[in-house]
Short mmCIF file of N, CA and C in Angstrom, two decimals:
data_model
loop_
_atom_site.label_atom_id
_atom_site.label_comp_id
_atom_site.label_asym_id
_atom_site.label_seq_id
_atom_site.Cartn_x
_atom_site.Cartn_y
_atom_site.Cartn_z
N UNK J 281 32.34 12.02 -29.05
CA UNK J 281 32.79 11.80 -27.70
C UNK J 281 32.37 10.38 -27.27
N UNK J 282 33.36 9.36 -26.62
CA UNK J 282 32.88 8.17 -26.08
C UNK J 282 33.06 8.57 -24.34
N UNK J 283 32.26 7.74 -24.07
CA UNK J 283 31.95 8.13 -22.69
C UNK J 283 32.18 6.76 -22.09
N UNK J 284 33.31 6.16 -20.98
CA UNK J 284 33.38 5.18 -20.88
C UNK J 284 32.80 4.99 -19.06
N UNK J 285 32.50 4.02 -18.84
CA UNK J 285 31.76 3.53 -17.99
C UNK J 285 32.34 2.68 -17.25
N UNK J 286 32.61 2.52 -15.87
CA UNK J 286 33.23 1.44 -15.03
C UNK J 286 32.85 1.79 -13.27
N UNK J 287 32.45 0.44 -13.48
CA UNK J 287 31.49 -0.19 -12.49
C UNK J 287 31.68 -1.35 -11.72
N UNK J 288 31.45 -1.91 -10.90
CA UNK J 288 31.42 -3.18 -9.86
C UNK J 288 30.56 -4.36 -10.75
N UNK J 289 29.10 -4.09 -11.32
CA UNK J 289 28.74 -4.93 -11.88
C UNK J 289 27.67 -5.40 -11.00
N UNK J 290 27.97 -5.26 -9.33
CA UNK J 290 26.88 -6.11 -8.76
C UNK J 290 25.68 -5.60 -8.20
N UNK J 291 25.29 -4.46 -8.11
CA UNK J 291 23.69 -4.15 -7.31
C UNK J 291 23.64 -2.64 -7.53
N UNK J 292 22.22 -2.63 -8.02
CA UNK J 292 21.66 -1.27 -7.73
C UNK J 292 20.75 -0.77 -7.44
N UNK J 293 21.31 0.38 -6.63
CA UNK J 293 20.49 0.89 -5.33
C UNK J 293 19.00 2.01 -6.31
N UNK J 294 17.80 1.47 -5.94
CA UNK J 294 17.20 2.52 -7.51
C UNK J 294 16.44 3.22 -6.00
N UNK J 295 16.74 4.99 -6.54
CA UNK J 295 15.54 5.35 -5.43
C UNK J 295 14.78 6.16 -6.25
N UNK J 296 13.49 6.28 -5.97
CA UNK J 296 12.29 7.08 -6.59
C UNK J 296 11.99 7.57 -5.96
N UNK J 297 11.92 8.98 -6.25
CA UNK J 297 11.54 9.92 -5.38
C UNK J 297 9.88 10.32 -5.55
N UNK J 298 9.54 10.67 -4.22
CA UNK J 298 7.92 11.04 -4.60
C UNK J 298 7.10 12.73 -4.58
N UNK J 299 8.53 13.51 -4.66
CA UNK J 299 8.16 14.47 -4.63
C UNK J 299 9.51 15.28 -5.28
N UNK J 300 9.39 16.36 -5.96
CA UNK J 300 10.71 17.11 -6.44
C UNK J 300 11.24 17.59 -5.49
N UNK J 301 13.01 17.16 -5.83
CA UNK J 301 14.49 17.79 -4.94
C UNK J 301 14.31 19.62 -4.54
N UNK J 302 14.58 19.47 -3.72
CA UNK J 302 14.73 20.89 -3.35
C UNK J 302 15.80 21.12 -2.20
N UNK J 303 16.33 22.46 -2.43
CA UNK J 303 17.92 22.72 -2.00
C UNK J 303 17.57 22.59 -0.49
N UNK J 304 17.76 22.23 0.79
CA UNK J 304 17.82 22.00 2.09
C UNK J 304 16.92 21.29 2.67
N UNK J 305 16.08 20.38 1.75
CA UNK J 305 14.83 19.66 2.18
C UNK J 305 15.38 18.38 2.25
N UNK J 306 14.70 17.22 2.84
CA UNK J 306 14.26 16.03 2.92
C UNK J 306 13.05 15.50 1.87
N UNK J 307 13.40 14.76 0.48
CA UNK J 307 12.68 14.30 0.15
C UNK J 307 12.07 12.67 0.33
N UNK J 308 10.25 12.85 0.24
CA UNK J 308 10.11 10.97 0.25
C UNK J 308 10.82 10.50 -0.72
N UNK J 309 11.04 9.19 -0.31
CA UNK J 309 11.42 8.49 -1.70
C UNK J 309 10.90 6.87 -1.29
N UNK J 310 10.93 5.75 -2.50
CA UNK J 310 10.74 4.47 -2.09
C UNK J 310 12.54 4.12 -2.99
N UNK J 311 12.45 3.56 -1.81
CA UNK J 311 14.17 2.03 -2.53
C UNK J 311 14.10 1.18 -2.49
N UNK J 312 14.27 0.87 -4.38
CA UNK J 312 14.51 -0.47 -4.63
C UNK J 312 15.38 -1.13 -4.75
N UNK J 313 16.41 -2.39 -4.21
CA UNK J 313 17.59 -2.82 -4.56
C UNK J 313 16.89 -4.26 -6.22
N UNK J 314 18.04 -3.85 -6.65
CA UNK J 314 17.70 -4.48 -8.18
C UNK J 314 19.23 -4.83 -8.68
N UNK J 315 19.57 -6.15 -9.13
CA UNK J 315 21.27 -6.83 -9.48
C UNK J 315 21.42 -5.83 -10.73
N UNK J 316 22.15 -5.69 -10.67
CA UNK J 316 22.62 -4.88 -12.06
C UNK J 316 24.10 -3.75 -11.86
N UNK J 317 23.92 -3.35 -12.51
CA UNK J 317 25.39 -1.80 -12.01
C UNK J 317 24.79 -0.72 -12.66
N UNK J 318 25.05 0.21 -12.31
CA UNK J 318 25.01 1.35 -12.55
C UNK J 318 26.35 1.95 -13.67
N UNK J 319 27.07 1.19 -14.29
CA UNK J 319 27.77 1.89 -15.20
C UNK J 319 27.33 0.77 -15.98
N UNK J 320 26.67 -0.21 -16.16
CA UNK J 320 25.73 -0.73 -17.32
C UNK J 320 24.43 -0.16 -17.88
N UNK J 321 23.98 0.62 -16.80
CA UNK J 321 22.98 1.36 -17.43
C UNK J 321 23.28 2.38 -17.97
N UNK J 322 23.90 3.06 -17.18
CA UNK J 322 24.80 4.59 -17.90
C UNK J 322 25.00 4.05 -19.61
N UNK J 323 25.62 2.86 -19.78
CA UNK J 323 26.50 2.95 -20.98
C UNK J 323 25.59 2.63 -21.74
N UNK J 324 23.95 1.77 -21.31
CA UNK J 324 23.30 1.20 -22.62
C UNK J 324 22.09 2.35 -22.64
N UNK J 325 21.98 3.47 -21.83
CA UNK J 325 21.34 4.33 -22.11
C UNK J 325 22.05 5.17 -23.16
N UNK J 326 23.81 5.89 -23.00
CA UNK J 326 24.32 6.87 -24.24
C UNK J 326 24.02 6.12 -25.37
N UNK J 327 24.49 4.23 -25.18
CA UNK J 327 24.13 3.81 -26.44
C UNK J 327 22.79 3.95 -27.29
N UNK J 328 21.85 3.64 -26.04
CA UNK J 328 20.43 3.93 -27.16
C UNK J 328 20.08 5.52 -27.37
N UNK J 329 21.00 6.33 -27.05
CA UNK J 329 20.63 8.07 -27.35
C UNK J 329 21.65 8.08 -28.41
N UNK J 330 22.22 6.59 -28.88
CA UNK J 330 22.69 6.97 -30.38
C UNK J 330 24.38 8.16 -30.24
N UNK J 331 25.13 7.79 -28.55
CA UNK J 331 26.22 7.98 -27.95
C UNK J 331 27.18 7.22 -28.19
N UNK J 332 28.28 7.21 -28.26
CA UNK J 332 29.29 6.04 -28.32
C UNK J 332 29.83 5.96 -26.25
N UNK J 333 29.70 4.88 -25.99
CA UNK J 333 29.94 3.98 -24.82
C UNK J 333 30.57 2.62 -25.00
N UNK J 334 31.47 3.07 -23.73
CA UNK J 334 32.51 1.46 -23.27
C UNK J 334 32.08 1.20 -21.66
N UNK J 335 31.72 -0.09 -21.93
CA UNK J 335 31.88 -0.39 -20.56
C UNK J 335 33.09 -1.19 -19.83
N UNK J 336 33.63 -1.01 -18.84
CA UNK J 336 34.76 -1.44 -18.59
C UNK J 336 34.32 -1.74 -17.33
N UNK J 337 33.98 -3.30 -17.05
CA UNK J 337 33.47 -3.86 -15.85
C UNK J 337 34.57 -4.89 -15.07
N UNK J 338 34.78 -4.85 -14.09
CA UNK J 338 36.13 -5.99 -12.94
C UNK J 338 35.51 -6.06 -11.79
N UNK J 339 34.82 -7.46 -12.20
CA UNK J 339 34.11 -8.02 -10.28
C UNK J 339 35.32 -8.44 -9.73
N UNK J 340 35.03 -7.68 -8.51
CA UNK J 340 35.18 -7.97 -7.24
C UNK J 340 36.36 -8.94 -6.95
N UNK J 341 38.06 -9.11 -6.94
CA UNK J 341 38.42 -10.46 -6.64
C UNK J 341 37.65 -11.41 -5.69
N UNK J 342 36.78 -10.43 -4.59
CA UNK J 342 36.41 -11.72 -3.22
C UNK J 342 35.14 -10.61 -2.91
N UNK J 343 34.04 -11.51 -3.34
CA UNK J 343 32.56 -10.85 -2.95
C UNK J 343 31.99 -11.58 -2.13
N UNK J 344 31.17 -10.66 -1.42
CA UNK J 344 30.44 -11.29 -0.31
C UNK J 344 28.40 -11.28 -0.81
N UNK J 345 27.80 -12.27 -0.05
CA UNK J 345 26.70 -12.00 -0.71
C UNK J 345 25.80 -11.11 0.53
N UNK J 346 26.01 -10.33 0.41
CA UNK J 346 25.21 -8.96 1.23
C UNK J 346 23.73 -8.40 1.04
N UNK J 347 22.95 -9.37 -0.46
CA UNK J 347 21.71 -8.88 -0.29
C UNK J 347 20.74 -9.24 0.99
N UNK J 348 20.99 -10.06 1.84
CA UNK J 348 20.14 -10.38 2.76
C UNK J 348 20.17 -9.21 3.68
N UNK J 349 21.75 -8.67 3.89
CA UNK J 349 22.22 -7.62 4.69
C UNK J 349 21.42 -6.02 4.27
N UNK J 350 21.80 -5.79 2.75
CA UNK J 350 20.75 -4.48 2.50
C UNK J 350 19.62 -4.49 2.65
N UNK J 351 18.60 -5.41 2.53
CA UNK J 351 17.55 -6.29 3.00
C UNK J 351 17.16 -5.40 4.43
N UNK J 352 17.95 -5.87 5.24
CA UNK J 352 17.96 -5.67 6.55
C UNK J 352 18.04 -4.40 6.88
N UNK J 353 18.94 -3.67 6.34
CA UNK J 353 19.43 -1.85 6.94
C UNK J 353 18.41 -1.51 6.31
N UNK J 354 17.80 -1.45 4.87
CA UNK J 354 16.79 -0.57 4.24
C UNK J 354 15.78 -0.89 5.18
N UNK J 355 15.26 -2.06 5.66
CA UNK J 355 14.09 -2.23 6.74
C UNK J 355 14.59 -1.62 8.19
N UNK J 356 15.55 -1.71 8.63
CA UNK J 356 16.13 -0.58 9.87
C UNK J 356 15.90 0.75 9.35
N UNK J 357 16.74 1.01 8.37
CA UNK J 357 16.30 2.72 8.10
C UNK J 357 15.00 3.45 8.00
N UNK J 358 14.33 2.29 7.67
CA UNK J 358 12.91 2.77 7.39
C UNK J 358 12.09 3.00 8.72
N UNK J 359 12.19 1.73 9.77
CA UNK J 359 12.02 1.53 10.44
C UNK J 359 12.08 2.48 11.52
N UNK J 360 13.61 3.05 11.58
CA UNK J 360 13.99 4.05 12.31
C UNK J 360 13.90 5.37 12.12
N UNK J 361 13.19 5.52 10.99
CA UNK J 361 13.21 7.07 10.45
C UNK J 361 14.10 7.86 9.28
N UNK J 362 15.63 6.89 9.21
CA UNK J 362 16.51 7.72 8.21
C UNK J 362 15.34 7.74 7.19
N UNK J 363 16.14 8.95 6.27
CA UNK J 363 15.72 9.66 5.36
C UNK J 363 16.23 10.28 4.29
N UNK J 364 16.28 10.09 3.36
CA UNK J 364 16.84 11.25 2.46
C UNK J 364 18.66 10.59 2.29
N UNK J 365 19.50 11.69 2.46
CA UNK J 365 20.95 11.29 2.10
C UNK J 365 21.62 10.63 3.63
N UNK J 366 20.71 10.98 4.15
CA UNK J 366 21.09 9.47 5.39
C UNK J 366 20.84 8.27 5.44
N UNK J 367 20.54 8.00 4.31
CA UNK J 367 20.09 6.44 3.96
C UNK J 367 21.46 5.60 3.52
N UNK J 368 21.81 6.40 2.64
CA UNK J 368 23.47 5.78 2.23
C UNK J 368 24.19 5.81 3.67
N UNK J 369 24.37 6.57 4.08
CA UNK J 369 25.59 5.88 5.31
C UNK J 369 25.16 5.47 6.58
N UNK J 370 23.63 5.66 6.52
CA UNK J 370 23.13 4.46 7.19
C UNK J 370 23.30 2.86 7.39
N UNK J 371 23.00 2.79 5.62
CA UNK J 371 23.27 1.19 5.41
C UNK J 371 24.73 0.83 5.13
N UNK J 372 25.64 2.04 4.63
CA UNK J 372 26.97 1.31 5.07
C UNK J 372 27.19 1.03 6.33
N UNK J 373 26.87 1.54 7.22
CA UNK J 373 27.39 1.56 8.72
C UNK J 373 26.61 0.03 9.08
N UNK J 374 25.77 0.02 8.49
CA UNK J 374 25.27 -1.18 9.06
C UNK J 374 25.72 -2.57 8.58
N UNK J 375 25.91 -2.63 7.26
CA UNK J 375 26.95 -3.72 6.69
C UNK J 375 27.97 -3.40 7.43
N UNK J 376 28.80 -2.25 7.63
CA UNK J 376 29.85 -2.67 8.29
C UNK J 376 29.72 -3.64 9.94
N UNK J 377 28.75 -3.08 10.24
CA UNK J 377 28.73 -3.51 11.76
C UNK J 377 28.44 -4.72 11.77
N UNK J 378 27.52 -5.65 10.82
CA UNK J 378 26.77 -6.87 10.88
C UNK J 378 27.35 -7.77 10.12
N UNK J 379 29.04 -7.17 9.08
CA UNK J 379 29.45 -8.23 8.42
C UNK J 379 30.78 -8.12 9.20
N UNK J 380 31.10 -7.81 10.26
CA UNK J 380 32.20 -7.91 10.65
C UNK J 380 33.26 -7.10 10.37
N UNK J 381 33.06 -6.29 9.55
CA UNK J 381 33.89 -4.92 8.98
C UNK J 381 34.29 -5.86 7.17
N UNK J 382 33.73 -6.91 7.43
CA UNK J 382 33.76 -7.89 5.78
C UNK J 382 33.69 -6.40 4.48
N UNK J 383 32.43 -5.82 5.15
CA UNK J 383 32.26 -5.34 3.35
C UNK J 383 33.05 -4.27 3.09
N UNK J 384 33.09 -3.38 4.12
CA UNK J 384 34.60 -2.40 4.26
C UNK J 384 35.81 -2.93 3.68
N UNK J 385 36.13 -4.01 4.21
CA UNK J 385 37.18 -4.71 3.50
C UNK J 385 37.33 -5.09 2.11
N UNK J 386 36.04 -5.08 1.95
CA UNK J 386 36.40 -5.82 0.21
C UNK J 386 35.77 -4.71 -0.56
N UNK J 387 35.03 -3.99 -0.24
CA UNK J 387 34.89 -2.32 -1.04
C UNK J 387 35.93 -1.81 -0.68
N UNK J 388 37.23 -1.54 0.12
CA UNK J 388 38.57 -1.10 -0.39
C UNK J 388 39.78 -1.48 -0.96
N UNK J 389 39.31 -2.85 -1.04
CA UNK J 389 39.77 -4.26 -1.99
C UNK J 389 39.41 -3.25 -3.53
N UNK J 390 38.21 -3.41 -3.76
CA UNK J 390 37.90 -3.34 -4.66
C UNK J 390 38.19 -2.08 -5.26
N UNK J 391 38.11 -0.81 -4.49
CA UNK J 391 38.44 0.98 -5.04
C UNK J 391 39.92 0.56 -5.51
N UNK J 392 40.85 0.20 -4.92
CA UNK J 392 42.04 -0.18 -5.42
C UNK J 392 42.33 -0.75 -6.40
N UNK J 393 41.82 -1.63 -6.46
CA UNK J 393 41.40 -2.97 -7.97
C UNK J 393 41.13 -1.71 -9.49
N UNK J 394 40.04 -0.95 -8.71
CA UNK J 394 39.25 -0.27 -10.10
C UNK J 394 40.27 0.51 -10.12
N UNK J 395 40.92 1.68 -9.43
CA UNK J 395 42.06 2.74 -9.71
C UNK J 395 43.15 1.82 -10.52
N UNK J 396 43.74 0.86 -10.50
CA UNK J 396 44.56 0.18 -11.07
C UNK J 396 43.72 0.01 -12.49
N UNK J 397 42.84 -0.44 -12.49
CA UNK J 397 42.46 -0.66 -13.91
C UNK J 397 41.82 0.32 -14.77
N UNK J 398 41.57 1.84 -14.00
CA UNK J 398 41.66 3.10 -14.52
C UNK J 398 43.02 3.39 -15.06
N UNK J 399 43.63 3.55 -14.33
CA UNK J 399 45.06 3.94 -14.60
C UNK J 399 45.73 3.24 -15.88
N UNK J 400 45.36 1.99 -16.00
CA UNK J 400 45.62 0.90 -17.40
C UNK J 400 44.75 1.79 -18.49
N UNK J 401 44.10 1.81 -18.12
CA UNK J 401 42.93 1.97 -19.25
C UNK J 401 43.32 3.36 -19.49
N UNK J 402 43.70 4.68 -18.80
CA UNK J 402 44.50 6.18 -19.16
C UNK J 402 45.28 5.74 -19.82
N UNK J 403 46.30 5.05 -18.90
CA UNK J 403 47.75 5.11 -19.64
C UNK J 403 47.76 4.46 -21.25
N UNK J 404 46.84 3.35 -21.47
CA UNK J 404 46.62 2.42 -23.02
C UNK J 404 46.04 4.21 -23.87
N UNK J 405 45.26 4.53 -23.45
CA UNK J 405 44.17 5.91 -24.13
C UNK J 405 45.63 7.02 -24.51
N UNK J 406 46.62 6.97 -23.75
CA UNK J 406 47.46 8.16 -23.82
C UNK J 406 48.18 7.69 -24.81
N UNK J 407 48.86 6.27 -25.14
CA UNK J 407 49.15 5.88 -26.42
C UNK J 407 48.80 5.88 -27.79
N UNK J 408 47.63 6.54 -27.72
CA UNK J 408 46.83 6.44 -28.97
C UNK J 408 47.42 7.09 -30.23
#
């Protein structure tokens, strides 16, 4: 089985949790933002478990540089109390609000971009 991988390429969100998940709880956690993607790690982890992996990576036509911005919401969220799975649409809401609706715009730039180059990448696989 190859397991293919596709990703943005530009940032990842790492959270560590400090206590085990449990079904209706709030767990601590610390977040780290770190450049990388998350379907690069996916793919060079199956690879080193001796998996077959593709990565199939397409930045962004028009990126914005937003680490100063996550920067900012992770220190609001913290600040303010979010927690747990309110942390993610915390800090979207807050890029949206502080880039002008910028990153909204180019993260649905971009879902479009990747479905198109899914769809390439099915339709080439269905030829096989």
């Amino acid at each position: 089985m190859t397991i293919c991988c596709l990703g943005d390429l530009v940032l990842d969100v790492i959270v560590r949790l400090e206590q085990p998940l449990a079904t209706g709880a709030d767990a601590a956690s610390q977040i780290v933002l770190r450049p990388g993607g998350q379907a690069a790690n996916v793919a060079a982890w199956i690879a080193d478990l001796s998996g077959n992996a593709i990565l199939v990576g397409r930045p962004p036509t028009e990126s914005l540089d937003v680490a100063p911005l996550i920067e900012e919401a992770v220190a609001a969220a913290a600040r303010d109390g979010v927690r747990g799975q309110a942390v993610t649409p915390f800090v979207l809401a807050y890029l949206h609000e502080h880039s002008d609706g910028e990153t909204r715009r180019v993260n649905r730039d971009l879902i479009v971009d990747n479905a198109g180059l899914a769809g390439a990448i099915a339709t080439a696989h269905a030829t096989l």
